[in-house]
C-alpha atoms as one frame of an Amber mdcrd trajectory, in Angstrom:
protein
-183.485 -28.290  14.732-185.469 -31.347  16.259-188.127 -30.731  13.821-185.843
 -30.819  10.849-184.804 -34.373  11.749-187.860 -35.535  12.459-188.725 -35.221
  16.282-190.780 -32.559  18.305-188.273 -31.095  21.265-190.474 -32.449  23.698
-189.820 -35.871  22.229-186.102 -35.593  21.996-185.525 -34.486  25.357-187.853
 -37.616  26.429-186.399 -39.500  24.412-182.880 -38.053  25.992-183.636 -38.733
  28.910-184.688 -42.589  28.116-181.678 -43.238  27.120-179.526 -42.018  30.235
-177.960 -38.726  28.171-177.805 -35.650  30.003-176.947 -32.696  27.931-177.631
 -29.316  29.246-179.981 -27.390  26.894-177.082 -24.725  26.144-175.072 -27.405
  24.878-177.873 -28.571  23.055-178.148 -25.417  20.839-174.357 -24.969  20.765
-174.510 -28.453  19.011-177.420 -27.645  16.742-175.210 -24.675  15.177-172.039
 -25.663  15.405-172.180 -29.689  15.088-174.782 -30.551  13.285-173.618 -34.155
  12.702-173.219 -34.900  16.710-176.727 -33.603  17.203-177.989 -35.251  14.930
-176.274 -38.627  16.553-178.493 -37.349  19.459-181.468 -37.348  18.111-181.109
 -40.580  16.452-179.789 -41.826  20.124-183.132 -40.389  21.535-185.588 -42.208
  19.212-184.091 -45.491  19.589-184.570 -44.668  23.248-187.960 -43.499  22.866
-189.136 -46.499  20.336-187.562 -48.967  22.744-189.443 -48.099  25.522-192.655
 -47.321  23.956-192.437 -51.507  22.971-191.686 -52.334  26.533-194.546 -50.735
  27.611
């Protein structure tokens, strides 16, 4: 599902955890299925996260 939008997992859940989300990974597939709009909110969430502190570094 990550790959489809653009991320690897290991990314996303860095990228997750940049921005202060904590989602348990059961929840994370539940939303992959079953909302595919709110993960995909997450992902975007996660690269914003990820790009932002990437230029702080």
């Amino acid at each position: 599902a990550c790959r489809q939008r653009g991320t690897s997992y290991s990314r996303f859940i860095a990228g997750l955890k940049a921005a202060g989300i904590e989602v348990d990974r059961k929840i994370l597939a539940d939303l992959a299925v079953n909302d595919p709009d709110a993960f995909t909110a997450l992902v975007e969430a996660a690269s914003e996260a990820s790009a932002a502190q990437a230029k702080a570094s």
